[in-house]
XYZ file of C-alpha atoms in Angstrom:
313
model
C 15.714 -10.264 11.977
C 16.617 -7.470 14.912
C 16.725 -7.995 18.425
C 15.295 -4.777 20.249
C 15.488 -4.379 24.163
C 12.029 -4.689 25.832
C 11.374 -1.218 26.294
C 11.877 -0.367 22.995
C 9.277 -2.675 22.339
C 6.978 -1.291 24.799
C 7.637 2.606 23.929
C 6.789 0.999 19.959
C 3.590 -0.525 21.098
C 2.121 2.318 23.318
C 2.839 4.721 20.570
C 1.714 2.710 17.773
C -1.585 1.810 20.123
C -2.402 5.496 20.730
C -1.943 6.661 17.521
C -4.372 3.982 16.018
C -6.878 5.127 18.856
C -6.695 8.662 17.375
C -7.274 7.687 13.729
C -9.345 5.162 13.731
C -11.258 5.507 17.209
C -13.029 3.647 20.056
C -14.131 1.107 17.947
C -11.445 1.192 15.859
C -9.781 -2.569 17.079
C -13.601 -3.879 16.440
C -13.709 -2.393 12.724
C -10.560 -3.529 11.526
C -10.977 -7.041 12.747
C -14.242 -7.294 10.809
C -12.703 -5.031 7.803
C -9.719 -7.407 7.074
C -11.298 -10.782 8.753
C -14.461 -10.908 7.052
C -15.141 -13.846 4.270
C -16.214 -12.418 0.734
C -15.314 -10.578 -2.545
C -13.824 -7.040 -2.276
C -13.907 -3.948 -4.696
C -10.134 -4.788 -4.673
C -7.671 -7.407 -5.042
C -4.392 -8.323 -2.505
C -2.502 -7.129 -5.530
C -4.225 -3.531 -6.587
C -2.581 -0.436 -6.573
C -5.087 1.164 -4.109
C -4.227 -1.438 -1.325
C -0.878 -0.378 -1.656
C -1.675 3.313 -1.359
C -3.951 3.530 1.471
C -2.396 0.727 3.269
C 1.218 3.226 3.448
C 2.367 5.443 6.400
C 2.241 8.172 3.721
C -1.238 8.657 4.309
C -0.607 10.350 7.267
C 1.198 13.445 5.207
C -1.580 12.498 2.066
C -4.508 13.119 4.138
C -3.231 16.154 5.328
C -2.198 17.907 2.300
C -5.880 16.522 0.636
C -7.542 18.103 3.383
C -5.895 21.999 2.966
C -6.126 21.329 -1.059
C -9.995 20.244 -0.624
C -9.953 23.725 0.907
C -9.884 25.925 -2.144
C -13.306 25.309 -3.522
C -15.355 27.592 -1.555
C -18.608 25.452 -2.200
C -16.006 22.245 -0.719
C -15.116 24.664 2.130
C -18.157 25.871 3.039
C -20.131 22.648 3.303
C -16.687 21.708 5.846
C -17.236 24.591 7.657
C -20.827 24.361 7.901
C -21.461 20.578 8.544
C -18.959 18.712 9.234
C -17.553 19.791 12.656
C -13.842 19.665 11.242
C -13.204 22.234 14.565
C -15.510 21.066 17.092
C -14.652 17.397 16.594
C -11.558 16.866 14.114
C -10.294 13.611 15.638
C -13.932 12.070 15.078
C -14.380 13.596 11.339
C -10.733 12.124 10.733
C -12.119 8.251 11.914
C -15.293 8.349 10.151
C -12.740 9.291 7.193
C -9.691 6.661 7.837
C -12.533 3.941 8.814
C -14.101 5.010 5.093
C -10.759 4.360 3.110
C -10.833 1.222 4.994
C -13.863 -0.375 4.337
C -14.153 0.490 0.791
C -10.197 -0.285 -0.196
C -9.602 -3.605 2.116
C -13.474 -4.238 3.371
C -16.212 -7.077 1.732
C -17.993 -5.398 -1.038
C -20.837 -5.246 1.074
C -19.453 -3.590 3.633
C -17.803 -1.275 0.861
C -21.376 -0.790 -0.548
C -22.842 0.375 3.298
C -20.304 2.568 3.545
C -20.813 3.989 0.261
C -24.803 4.224 1.052
C -24.210 6.230 4.578
C -22.276 8.821 2.819
C -24.473 9.349 -0.023
C -27.472 9.584 2.930
C -25.463 12.507 4.792
C -24.095 14.615 1.921
C -27.387 14.797 0.188
C -28.552 16.639 3.786
C -25.477 19.006 3.538
C -26.476 22.199 1.545
C -26.372 25.941 2.116
C -25.005 29.247 0.599
C -21.525 30.016 0.889
C -20.340 33.470 2.103
C -19.896 34.727 -1.706
C -23.992 33.784 -1.243
C -23.411 30.650 -4.199
C -25.777 27.879 -3.284
C -23.784 24.527 -2.532
C -24.796 20.737 -2.280
C -22.494 17.843 -0.979
C -23.878 15.782 -3.329
C -23.494 17.956 -6.694
C -21.372 15.304 -9.151
C -19.195 18.247 -9.807
C -18.444 19.444 -6.312
C -18.115 15.430 -5.472
C -15.442 15.288 -8.528
C -13.157 18.019 -7.230
C -13.263 16.623 -2.990
C -12.204 13.064 -5.304
C -9.618 14.580 -7.722
C -7.935 16.545 -4.535
C -7.877 13.805 -2.709
C -5.857 11.460 -5.253
C -3.866 13.628 -6.278
C -2.687 14.324 -2.738
C -2.585 10.650 -1.829
C -0.789 9.810 -4.771
C 2.125 12.505 -4.405
C 2.416 11.344 -0.695
C 3.401 7.924 -1.418
C 5.350 8.750 -4.333
C 7.637 11.022 -2.028
C 7.087 8.841 1.108
C 6.095 5.269 0.702
C 7.825 2.522 1.542
C 7.674 0.960 -1.747
C 6.890 3.628 -4.750
C 5.027 2.001 -7.657
C 5.832 2.585 -11.473
C 3.573 4.156 -13.158
C 2.057 2.494 -14.782
C 1.107 1.158 -11.045
C 0.122 4.659 -9.730
C -2.444 5.294 -13.262
C -4.134 1.597 -11.596
C -4.176 3.745 -8.699
C -6.099 6.476 -10.456
C -8.326 4.040 -12.042
C -8.603 1.894 -8.649
C -9.800 5.268 -7.335
C -12.171 6.339 -9.797
C -14.241 3.153 -8.536
C -15.090 4.793 -5.265
C -15.641 8.181 -6.495
C -17.888 6.985 -9.012
C -19.862 5.226 -6.183
C -20.318 7.987 -4.242
C -21.756 10.076 -7.241
C -18.375 11.952 -8.531
C -18.969 13.330 -12.235
C -16.809 11.292 -14.683
C -13.093 10.918 -12.304
C -10.204 10.458 -14.049
C -8.423 6.955 -14.651
C -4.640 7.431 -15.482
C -2.397 10.160 -14.537
C -2.741 12.438 -17.113
C -6.507 12.618 -16.677
C -5.875 13.686 -13.318
C -3.390 16.326 -14.207
C -5.756 17.693 -16.831
C -8.973 17.368 -14.345
C -6.710 19.405 -11.412
C -5.757 21.948 -14.353
C -9.968 22.205 -15.462
C -10.754 23.127 -11.649
C -8.593 26.087 -11.422
C -11.009 28.681 -12.591
C -12.837 27.668 -9.383
C -10.866 27.546 -6.738
C -9.598 30.449 -4.318
C -8.134 31.076 -1.069
C -11.513 32.326 0.912
C -11.459 33.438 4.662
C -12.756 30.190 5.523
C -9.724 28.342 3.826
C -7.394 30.403 5.604
C -8.989 29.696 8.858
C -8.835 26.283 7.963
C -4.838 26.160 7.021
C -3.921 27.736 10.245
C -6.224 25.928 12.323
C -4.619 22.441 10.500
C -1.098 23.828 10.742
C -0.826 26.324 13.674
C -3.497 25.357 16.214
C -3.833 21.649 15.777
C -5.964 19.938 18.772
C -3.349 17.609 19.611
C -1.413 17.236 22.913
C 1.349 19.531 23.874
C 4.457 16.217 23.709
C 3.085 15.398 19.805
C 3.550 19.287 19.002
C 7.091 18.857 17.217
C 6.027 15.208 15.552
C 3.274 17.137 14.461
C 5.327 20.504 12.755
C 7.433 17.567 11.166
C 4.512 16.044 9.201
C 2.815 19.333 8.735
C 5.876 20.538 6.796
C 5.662 17.293 4.686
C 2.705 18.019 3.871
C 2.756 22.066 2.904
C 5.661 20.825 0.498
C 3.397 18.376 -1.218
C 0.559 21.202 -2.835
C 1.331 22.683 -5.750
C 3.237 26.113 -5.460
C 0.173 28.312 -6.716
C -1.985 27.067 -3.446
C 0.641 28.525 -0.870
C -0.668 31.992 -1.887
C -3.829 31.230 -1.827
C -4.066 29.773 1.810
C -1.958 32.223 3.178
C 1.491 30.728 3.249
C 4.073 31.499 2.130
C 6.263 30.137 -0.780
C 9.124 27.266 -0.273
C 12.290 27.983 -2.000
C 14.028 25.147 -2.803
C 16.387 25.387 0.480
C 12.962 24.518 2.346
C 11.161 22.331 0.216
C 14.307 20.469 1.310
C 14.169 20.842 5.031
C 10.371 19.873 4.812
C 11.029 16.652 2.947
C 13.445 15.835 5.288
C 10.916 16.430 7.962
C 8.106 14.617 6.655
C 10.226 11.363 6.457
C 11.266 11.752 9.602
C 7.733 11.997 10.972
C 6.551 8.847 8.298
C 9.817 7.024 9.367
C 8.501 7.545 12.806
C 5.085 6.347 12.680
C 5.702 3.440 10.313
C 8.281 2.569 12.892
C 5.573 3.151 15.748
C 2.490 0.899 13.881
C 4.917 -1.845 12.275
C 4.616 -4.739 14.899
C 8.027 -5.492 16.427
C 10.704 -8.017 14.791
C 10.948 -11.594 16.961
C 13.379 -12.317 19.240
C 16.292 -14.430 18.052
C 16.647 -17.126 19.891
C 20.108 -18.006 21.618
C 22.359 -20.928 21.064
C 23.837 -23.118 23.058
C 27.734 -22.887 23.006
C 27.996 -25.930 22.783
C 25.184 -26.443 20.305
C 25.585 -28.356 16.925
C 25.852 -25.780 14.056
C 23.343 -28.288 12.143
C 20.323 -28.459 14.955
C 20.712 -25.300 17.308
C 18.317 -25.189 20.062
C 17.482 -22.317 22.048
C 17.891 -21.405 25.798
C 15.309 -22.391 28.024
C 15.610 -19.059 29.450
C 15.254 -16.781 26.734
C 11.543 -16.172 24.905
C 11.166 -16.687 21.326
C 8.356 -14.471 20.559
C 8.115 -11.235 20.261
C 9.331 -9.117 23.263
C-alpha cells in the first residue's frame, strides 16, 4: 500500500470524475450502478476475455483507432457523416457507444438484449447514398461486419500494446469469439471467432476500402481539431499519437497521414503509454491510507494513532 498526500487524491478524483463524465455522460453513475449492480445472468462470465479487454484503459486508444479505421469504408463513413452527428455532438456519440459496450459486456442478459434492439432499430432507419452514388444501409450485414472487424482489430491491438494485463494468444482468440456474440446479435455477417479468422477478414475487406474526402476530413477533426478543452490538448495529442501508431501502415496514406518510420513509432508508443498511464491513474481509486503506529505499540498488536484516518484519504 502507498500513502499519497490528500491534494494528490483530490486531483485524482477530480480528473477521474471529469473523464468519466465526458465518456459516460450525465447519467453515467446511474448506468454504472445498474450495469454492475443488477442481479441476473450475463452474456459473459467474470472470467471471459471480453471483460478484461473492454474494462481496460487501453480502450481509450483503441476506440480512436477504431473510428479512424472504420471511416475507410465509404459506406460506413457516409452513414456516420450523414446520420451520427459525430461533428455536432461527438461527446454524445462517444457516450452512447461506451454505454452500449458497458451494457453488453458487463450488464445483465436482459439489458444487453434491449441495448442491441435499440441499436438495430436505429440502424434500420439509417440509409442513403455515398458521394460516389452507391446506396447504403446501416443494417447491411456485410457493412456491419466491417464495422465489427475494424473495432475488434483496434481494441485487440490496443490491449496488446497498452493493456495492464495482456492476454495469451488463446485469450485473444477468446476475446474475438466473445465479441462475435455481440456482432451476431447486431446482425453482422459471419463475424470472425479467432485471430486467424480476424486477419483473413481484414484482408478480405481491403478492396472495398479507401480514403474518401469524408474519411480524411474525419481524421483531421479527430486528430487535429478535437472538441476538447485547451488544457486537455497535450494529453489528447499523446493519446492520438498512440492511436495512429496502431493503424495498419496502408491505412495511414488512405487517411492522408504521413508514414511512421521506426523512431517515430517508438515516440508515438511512448506517448500512448503516458496517456494510458495517466488515464489509468486518474480512474483508479486512491490507495488506502496506512495506519500509523505508536512508538511503544507491540509488534504483535499495533494500534493506529487516533488522529490519523484509516480509510481513503
